[in-house]
């Protein structure tokens, strides 16, 4: 049990990236970043600053996307019934914000061919 309840060491995480890069998002009041774990021969972790992501933006995206999915009956264990209330959300706006704040900066790293 000498590693019990301890964070995994980076070496233990590399096998997860064998099928492609693994991205971990860190959201904190002081800064938001992405760590991109690549299973290249060098086994590197790339740091990507996410300047447009804040805890508030992340919370709003999570809440709006969750509401959208609930409105579609996706997040419910019960089958959607006819006439069920629907929360109108513009999914394209939510996904656009996610792209601009998180995916785009991470994909820029991929464009630089580092993984």
Short mmCIF file of N, CA and C in Angstrom, two decimals:
data_model
loop_
_atom_site.label_atom_id
_atom_site.label_comp_id
_atom_site.label_asym_id
_atom_site.label_seq_id
_atom_site.Cartn_x
_atom_site.Cartn_y
_atom_site.Cartn_z
N UNK A 1 0.81 -1.21 0.00
CA UNK A 1 0.00 0.00 0.00
C UNK A 1 0.85 1.27 0.00
N UNK A 2 2.11 1.19 -0.36
CA UNK A 2 2.95 2.38 -0.24
C UNK A 2 2.54 3.49 -1.20
N UNK A 3 1.75 3.21 -2.26
CA UNK A 3 1.25 4.24 -3.17
C UNK A 3 -0.24 4.52 -2.96
N UNK A 4 -0.83 3.91 -1.95
CA UNK A 4 -2.27 4.04 -1.70
C UNK A 4 -2.66 5.49 -1.46
N UNK A 5 -3.69 5.95 -2.18
CA UNK A 5 -4.24 7.30 -2.10
C UNK A 5 -3.26 8.40 -2.51
N UNK A 6 -2.20 8.04 -3.16
CA UNK A 6 -1.27 9.03 -3.68
C UNK A 6 -1.58 9.27 -5.15
N UNK A 7 -1.29 10.46 -5.64
CA UNK A 7 -1.49 10.70 -7.07
C UNK A 7 -0.59 9.78 -7.89
N UNK A 8 -1.09 9.38 -9.04
CA UNK A 8 -0.26 8.52 -9.90
C UNK A 8 0.93 9.30 -10.42
N UNK A 9 2.01 8.62 -10.56
CA UNK A 9 3.20 9.22 -11.15
C UNK A 9 2.98 9.31 -12.66
N UNK A 10 3.65 10.26 -13.27
CA UNK A 10 3.46 10.51 -14.69
C UNK A 10 3.77 9.27 -15.53
N UNK A 11 4.73 8.47 -15.12
CA UNK A 11 5.07 7.24 -15.86
C UNK A 11 3.87 6.31 -15.95
N UNK A 12 3.04 6.29 -14.92
CA UNK A 12 1.87 5.41 -14.90
C UNK A 12 0.76 5.91 -15.82
N UNK A 13 0.81 7.18 -16.23
CA UNK A 13 -0.24 7.74 -17.07
C UNK A 13 0.05 7.59 -18.57
N UNK A 14 1.28 7.41 -18.94
CA UNK A 14 1.62 7.34 -20.36
C UNK A 14 0.89 6.24 -21.14
N UNK A 15 0.65 5.06 -20.57
CA UNK A 15 -0.10 4.05 -21.35
C UNK A 15 -1.48 4.53 -21.80
N UNK A 16 -2.08 5.46 -21.10
CA UNK A 16 -3.38 5.99 -21.51
C UNK A 16 -3.29 6.78 -22.80
N UNK A 17 -2.11 7.25 -23.15
CA UNK A 17 -1.93 8.07 -24.34
C UNK A 17 -1.46 7.28 -25.55
N UNK A 18 -1.51 5.96 -25.49
CA UNK A 18 -1.03 5.17 -26.63
C UNK A 18 -1.90 5.35 -27.87
N UNK A 19 -3.19 5.63 -27.68
CA UNK A 19 -4.08 5.83 -28.82
C UNK A 19 -4.12 7.26 -29.30
N UNK A 20 -3.44 8.14 -28.63
CA UNK A 20 -3.43 9.56 -28.97
C UNK A 20 -3.22 10.38 -27.72
N UNK A 21 -3.04 11.66 -27.88
CA UNK A 21 -2.78 12.52 -26.72
C UNK A 21 -3.93 12.50 -25.71
N UNK A 22 -3.59 12.64 -24.45
CA UNK A 22 -4.57 12.78 -23.37
C UNK A 22 -4.43 14.20 -22.83
N UNK A 23 -5.56 14.88 -22.70
CA UNK A 23 -5.55 16.27 -22.26
C UNK A 23 -6.21 16.38 -20.89
N UNK A 24 -5.51 16.96 -19.95
CA UNK A 24 -6.04 17.23 -18.61
C UNK A 24 -6.20 18.74 -18.47
N UNK A 25 -7.38 19.16 -18.04
CA UNK A 25 -7.66 20.58 -17.90
C UNK A 25 -7.60 20.94 -16.42
N UNK A 26 -6.87 21.99 -16.12
CA UNK A 26 -6.77 22.51 -14.76
C UNK A 26 -7.49 23.85 -14.73
N UNK A 27 -8.51 23.96 -13.87
CA UNK A 27 -9.26 25.20 -13.73
C UNK A 27 -9.08 25.69 -12.30
N UNK A 28 -8.52 26.88 -12.17
CA UNK A 28 -8.27 27.46 -10.85
C UNK A 28 -8.41 28.97 -10.95
N UNK A 29 -8.72 29.60 -9.85
CA UNK A 29 -8.87 31.06 -9.82
C UNK A 29 -7.62 31.77 -10.32
N UNK A 30 -6.46 31.22 -10.02
CA UNK A 30 -5.21 31.90 -10.39
C UNK A 30 -4.87 31.74 -11.87
N UNK A 31 -5.26 30.61 -12.49
CA UNK A 31 -4.97 30.38 -13.90
C UNK A 31 -5.63 29.08 -14.35
N UNK A 32 -5.79 28.96 -15.65
CA UNK A 32 -6.34 27.74 -16.24
C UNK A 32 -5.37 27.25 -17.31
N UNK A 33 -5.12 25.97 -17.31
CA UNK A 33 -4.13 25.38 -18.20
C UNK A 33 -4.62 24.03 -18.68
N UNK A 34 -3.99 23.56 -19.74
CA UNK A 34 -4.18 22.19 -20.20
C UNK A 34 -2.81 21.52 -20.19
N UNK A 35 -2.78 20.29 -19.75
CA UNK A 35 -1.57 19.48 -19.83
C UNK A 35 -1.84 18.39 -20.85
N UNK A 36 -1.00 18.31 -21.87
CA UNK A 36 -1.19 17.35 -22.95
C UNK A 36 -0.12 16.28 -22.81
N UNK A 37 -0.58 15.07 -22.53
CA UNK A 37 0.30 13.93 -22.32
C UNK A 37 0.43 13.18 -23.64
N UNK A 38 1.65 13.07 -24.15
CA UNK A 38 1.90 12.41 -25.43
C UNK A 38 2.69 11.13 -25.19
N UNK A 39 2.26 10.08 -25.84
CA UNK A 39 2.98 8.81 -25.72
C UNK A 39 3.99 8.68 -26.86
N UNK A 40 4.74 9.71 -27.06
CA UNK A 40 5.81 9.67 -28.05
C UNK A 40 7.01 8.98 -27.41
N UNK A 41 8.02 8.66 -28.19
CA UNK A 41 9.20 8.02 -27.58
C UNK A 41 9.80 8.85 -26.44
N UNK A 42 9.64 10.18 -26.51
CA UNK A 42 10.20 11.03 -25.46
C UNK A 42 9.30 11.10 -24.23
N UNK A 43 8.04 10.66 -24.37
CA UNK A 43 7.05 10.71 -23.29
C UNK A 43 7.07 12.08 -22.59
N UNK A 44 6.55 13.06 -23.30
CA UNK A 44 6.57 14.42 -22.79
C UNK A 44 5.17 14.87 -22.40
N UNK A 45 5.14 15.89 -21.56
CA UNK A 45 3.90 16.56 -21.19
C UNK A 45 4.04 18.00 -21.65
N UNK A 46 3.09 18.45 -22.46
CA UNK A 46 3.11 19.82 -22.95
C UNK A 46 2.14 20.67 -22.16
N UNK A 47 2.54 21.87 -21.87
CA UNK A 47 1.71 22.82 -21.13
C UNK A 47 1.09 23.80 -22.11
N UNK A 48 -0.24 23.99 -22.00
CA UNK A 48 -0.95 24.95 -22.84
C UNK A 48 -1.70 25.90 -21.91
N UNK A 49 -1.40 27.17 -21.99
CA UNK A 49 -2.12 28.17 -21.21
C UNK A 49 -3.47 28.42 -21.85
N UNK A 50 -4.52 28.49 -21.03
CA UNK A 50 -5.87 28.76 -21.52
C UNK A 50 -6.31 30.12 -20.96
N UNK A 51 -5.87 31.21 -21.58
CA UNK A 51 -6.11 32.54 -21.01
C UNK A 51 -7.58 32.96 -20.98
N UNK A 52 -8.40 32.41 -21.88
CA UNK A 52 -9.81 32.82 -21.92
C UNK A 52 -10.71 31.94 -21.06
N UNK A 53 -10.15 30.91 -20.46
CA UNK A 53 -10.93 30.04 -19.58
C UNK A 53 -10.76 30.50 -18.14
N UNK A 54 -11.89 30.65 -17.46
CA UNK A 54 -11.89 30.99 -16.04
C UNK A 54 -12.81 30.01 -15.34
N UNK A 55 -12.74 29.93 -14.03
CA UNK A 55 -13.68 29.06 -13.33
C UNK A 55 -15.14 29.41 -13.62
N UNK A 56 -15.44 30.71 -13.74
CA UNK A 56 -16.81 31.12 -14.04
C UNK A 56 -17.23 30.67 -15.43
N UNK A 57 -16.37 30.84 -16.42
CA UNK A 57 -16.68 30.41 -17.78
C UNK A 57 -16.88 28.89 -17.81
N UNK A 58 -16.02 28.14 -17.14
CA UNK A 58 -16.15 26.68 -17.10
C UNK A 58 -17.47 26.27 -16.44
N UNK A 59 -17.83 26.94 -15.37
CA UNK A 59 -19.08 26.62 -14.67
C UNK A 59 -20.29 26.93 -15.54
N UNK A 60 -20.27 28.06 -16.22
CA UNK A 60 -21.38 28.43 -17.10
C UNK A 60 -21.52 27.42 -18.23
N UNK A 61 -20.40 27.04 -18.85
CA UNK A 61 -20.45 26.05 -19.93
C UNK A 61 -21.00 24.73 -19.43
N UNK A 62 -20.54 24.28 -18.26
CA UNK A 62 -21.01 23.02 -17.69
C UNK A 62 -22.50 23.08 -17.43
N UNK A 63 -22.96 24.16 -16.82
CA UNK A 63 -24.38 24.28 -16.48
C UNK A 63 -25.25 24.35 -17.73
N UNK A 64 -24.84 25.14 -18.70
CA UNK A 64 -25.64 25.27 -19.93
C UNK A 64 -25.65 23.98 -20.73
N UNK A 65 -24.51 23.32 -20.82
CA UNK A 65 -24.47 22.07 -21.57
C UNK A 65 -25.30 21.00 -20.85
N UNK A 66 -25.19 20.95 -19.53
CA UNK A 66 -26.00 19.99 -18.77
C UNK A 66 -27.49 20.25 -18.95
N UNK A 67 -27.88 21.52 -18.93
CA UNK A 67 -29.29 21.87 -19.14
C UNK A 67 -29.74 21.47 -20.54
N UNK A 68 -28.89 21.70 -21.51
CA UNK A 68 -29.21 21.32 -22.88
C UNK A 68 -29.42 19.81 -22.98
N UNK A 69 -28.50 19.03 -22.40
CA UNK A 69 -28.62 17.58 -22.46
C UNK A 69 -29.85 17.08 -21.72
N UNK A 70 -30.14 17.67 -20.56
CA UNK A 70 -31.36 17.28 -19.84
C UNK A 70 -32.59 17.59 -20.67
N UNK A 71 -32.58 18.73 -21.34
CA UNK A 71 -33.70 19.10 -22.20
C UNK A 71 -33.90 18.14 -23.35
N UNK A 72 -32.82 17.51 -23.78
CA UNK A 72 -32.90 16.53 -24.86
C UNK A 72 -33.22 15.13 -24.32
N UNK A 73 -33.30 14.99 -23.00
CA UNK A 73 -33.57 13.69 -22.41
C UNK A 73 -32.36 12.79 -22.34
N UNK A 74 -31.18 13.33 -22.61
CA UNK A 74 -29.96 12.53 -22.64
C UNK A 74 -29.47 12.20 -21.24
N UNK A 75 -29.65 13.09 -20.30
CA UNK A 75 -29.10 12.90 -18.95
C UNK A 75 -30.11 12.33 -17.99
N UNK A 76 -31.17 11.80 -18.51
CA UNK A 76 -32.22 11.27 -17.66
C UNK A 76 -32.23 9.75 -17.76
N UNK A 77 -32.48 9.10 -16.64
CA UNK A 77 -32.60 7.64 -16.66
C UNK A 77 -34.00 7.22 -17.08
N UNK A 78 -34.90 8.17 -17.07
CA UNK A 78 -36.27 7.89 -17.49
C UNK A 78 -36.41 8.20 -18.96
N UNK A 79 -37.22 7.41 -19.68
CA UNK A 79 -37.43 7.75 -21.09
C UNK A 79 -38.17 9.07 -21.23
N UNK A 80 -37.81 9.82 -22.25
CA UNK A 80 -38.44 11.11 -22.49
C UNK A 80 -39.89 10.87 -22.92
N UNK A 81 -40.80 11.57 -22.28
CA UNK A 81 -42.21 11.42 -22.60
C UNK A 81 -42.64 12.55 -23.52
N UNK A 82 -43.67 12.29 -24.28
CA UNK A 82 -44.19 13.33 -25.17
C UNK A 82 -44.68 14.49 -24.33
N UNK A 83 -44.38 15.68 -24.77
CA UNK A 83 -44.82 16.87 -24.06
C UNK A 83 -43.96 17.24 -22.86
N UNK A 84 -42.83 16.55 -22.68
CA UNK A 84 -41.95 16.89 -21.56
C UNK A 84 -41.39 18.29 -21.76
N UNK A 85 -41.12 18.97 -20.66
CA UNK A 85 -40.61 20.33 -20.79
C UNK A 85 -39.22 20.31 -21.43
N UNK A 86 -38.97 21.28 -22.24
CA UNK A 86 -37.71 21.38 -22.97
C UNK A 86 -37.08 22.71 -22.63
N UNK A 87 -35.82 22.68 -22.24
CA UNK A 87 -35.09 23.91 -21.94
C UNK A 87 -34.36 24.32 -23.21
N UNK A 88 -34.80 25.36 -23.89
CA UNK A 88 -34.12 25.73 -25.13
C UNK A 88 -32.74 26.30 -24.85
N UNK A 89 -31.76 25.71 -25.44
CA UNK A 89 -30.38 26.18 -25.33
C UNK A 89 -29.77 26.14 -26.71
N UNK A 90 -28.93 27.07 -26.99
CA UNK A 90 -28.28 27.08 -28.29
C UNK A 90 -26.99 26.29 -28.16
N UNK A 91 -27.06 25.03 -28.54
CA UNK A 91 -25.90 24.15 -28.41
C UNK A 91 -24.71 24.67 -29.20
N UNK A 92 -24.94 25.27 -30.34
CA UNK A 92 -23.84 25.78 -31.16
C UNK A 92 -23.05 26.85 -30.42
N UNK A 93 -23.73 27.70 -29.66
CA UNK A 93 -23.02 28.75 -28.91
C UNK A 93 -22.17 28.14 -27.79
N UNK A 94 -22.71 27.14 -27.13
CA UNK A 94 -21.97 26.49 -26.05
C UNK A 94 -20.72 25.81 -26.62
N UNK A 95 -20.90 25.07 -27.70
CA UNK A 95 -19.77 24.37 -28.31
C UNK A 95 -18.76 25.35 -28.89
N UNK A 96 -19.24 26.46 -29.41
CA UNK A 96 -18.33 27.49 -29.94
C UNK A 96 -17.46 28.07 -28.82
N UNK A 97 -18.08 28.34 -27.68
CA UNK A 97 -17.32 28.86 -26.54
C UNK A 97 -16.31 27.83 -26.05
N UNK A 98 -16.70 26.56 -26.01
CA UNK A 98 -15.79 25.50 -25.62
C UNK A 98 -14.60 25.43 -26.59
N UNK A 99 -14.89 25.56 -27.88
CA UNK A 99 -13.82 25.52 -28.88
C UNK A 99 -12.86 26.70 -28.69
N UNK A 100 -13.42 27.89 -28.53
CA UNK A 100 -12.58 29.08 -28.42
C UNK A 100 -11.72 29.09 -27.17
N UNK A 101 -12.25 28.59 -26.06
CA UNK A 101 -11.53 28.70 -24.80
C UNK A 101 -10.64 27.51 -24.48
N UNK A 102 -10.98 26.32 -24.99
CA UNK A 102 -10.23 25.11 -24.61
C UNK A 102 -9.68 24.38 -25.83
N UNK A 103 -10.56 23.93 -26.70
CA UNK A 103 -10.14 23.05 -27.79
C UNK A 103 -9.19 23.74 -28.75
N UNK A 104 -9.50 24.96 -29.16
CA UNK A 104 -8.65 25.68 -30.10
C UNK A 104 -7.21 25.81 -29.64
N UNK A 105 -6.99 26.32 -28.41
CA UNK A 105 -5.60 26.42 -27.94
C UNK A 105 -4.88 25.06 -27.86
N UNK A 106 -5.60 24.01 -27.47
CA UNK A 106 -4.98 22.69 -27.40
C UNK A 106 -4.69 22.17 -28.81
N UNK A 107 -5.60 22.39 -29.74
CA UNK A 107 -5.38 21.94 -31.11
C UNK A 107 -4.23 22.69 -31.77
N UNK A 108 -3.99 23.92 -31.34
CA UNK A 108 -2.84 24.68 -31.86
C UNK A 108 -1.55 23.92 -31.57
N UNK A 109 -1.49 23.29 -30.40
CA UNK A 109 -0.33 22.48 -30.05
C UNK A 109 -0.19 21.33 -31.05
N UNK A 110 -1.31 20.70 -31.39
CA UNK A 110 -1.30 19.61 -32.36
C UNK A 110 -0.84 20.11 -33.72
N UNK A 111 -1.26 21.33 -34.09
CA UNK A 111 -0.84 21.91 -35.37
C UNK A 111 0.68 22.11 -35.41
N UNK A 112 1.28 22.31 -34.25
CA UNK A 112 2.72 22.48 -34.18
C UNK A 112 3.46 21.15 -34.26
N UNK A 113 2.71 20.05 -34.39
CA UNK A 113 3.25 18.69 -34.57
C UNK A 113 4.19 18.26 -33.45
N UNK A 114 3.77 18.47 -32.22
CA UNK A 114 4.62 18.09 -31.10
C UNK A 114 4.25 16.73 -30.53
N UNK A 115 3.07 16.22 -30.87
CA UNK A 115 2.66 14.90 -30.37
C UNK A 115 2.66 13.89 -31.49
#
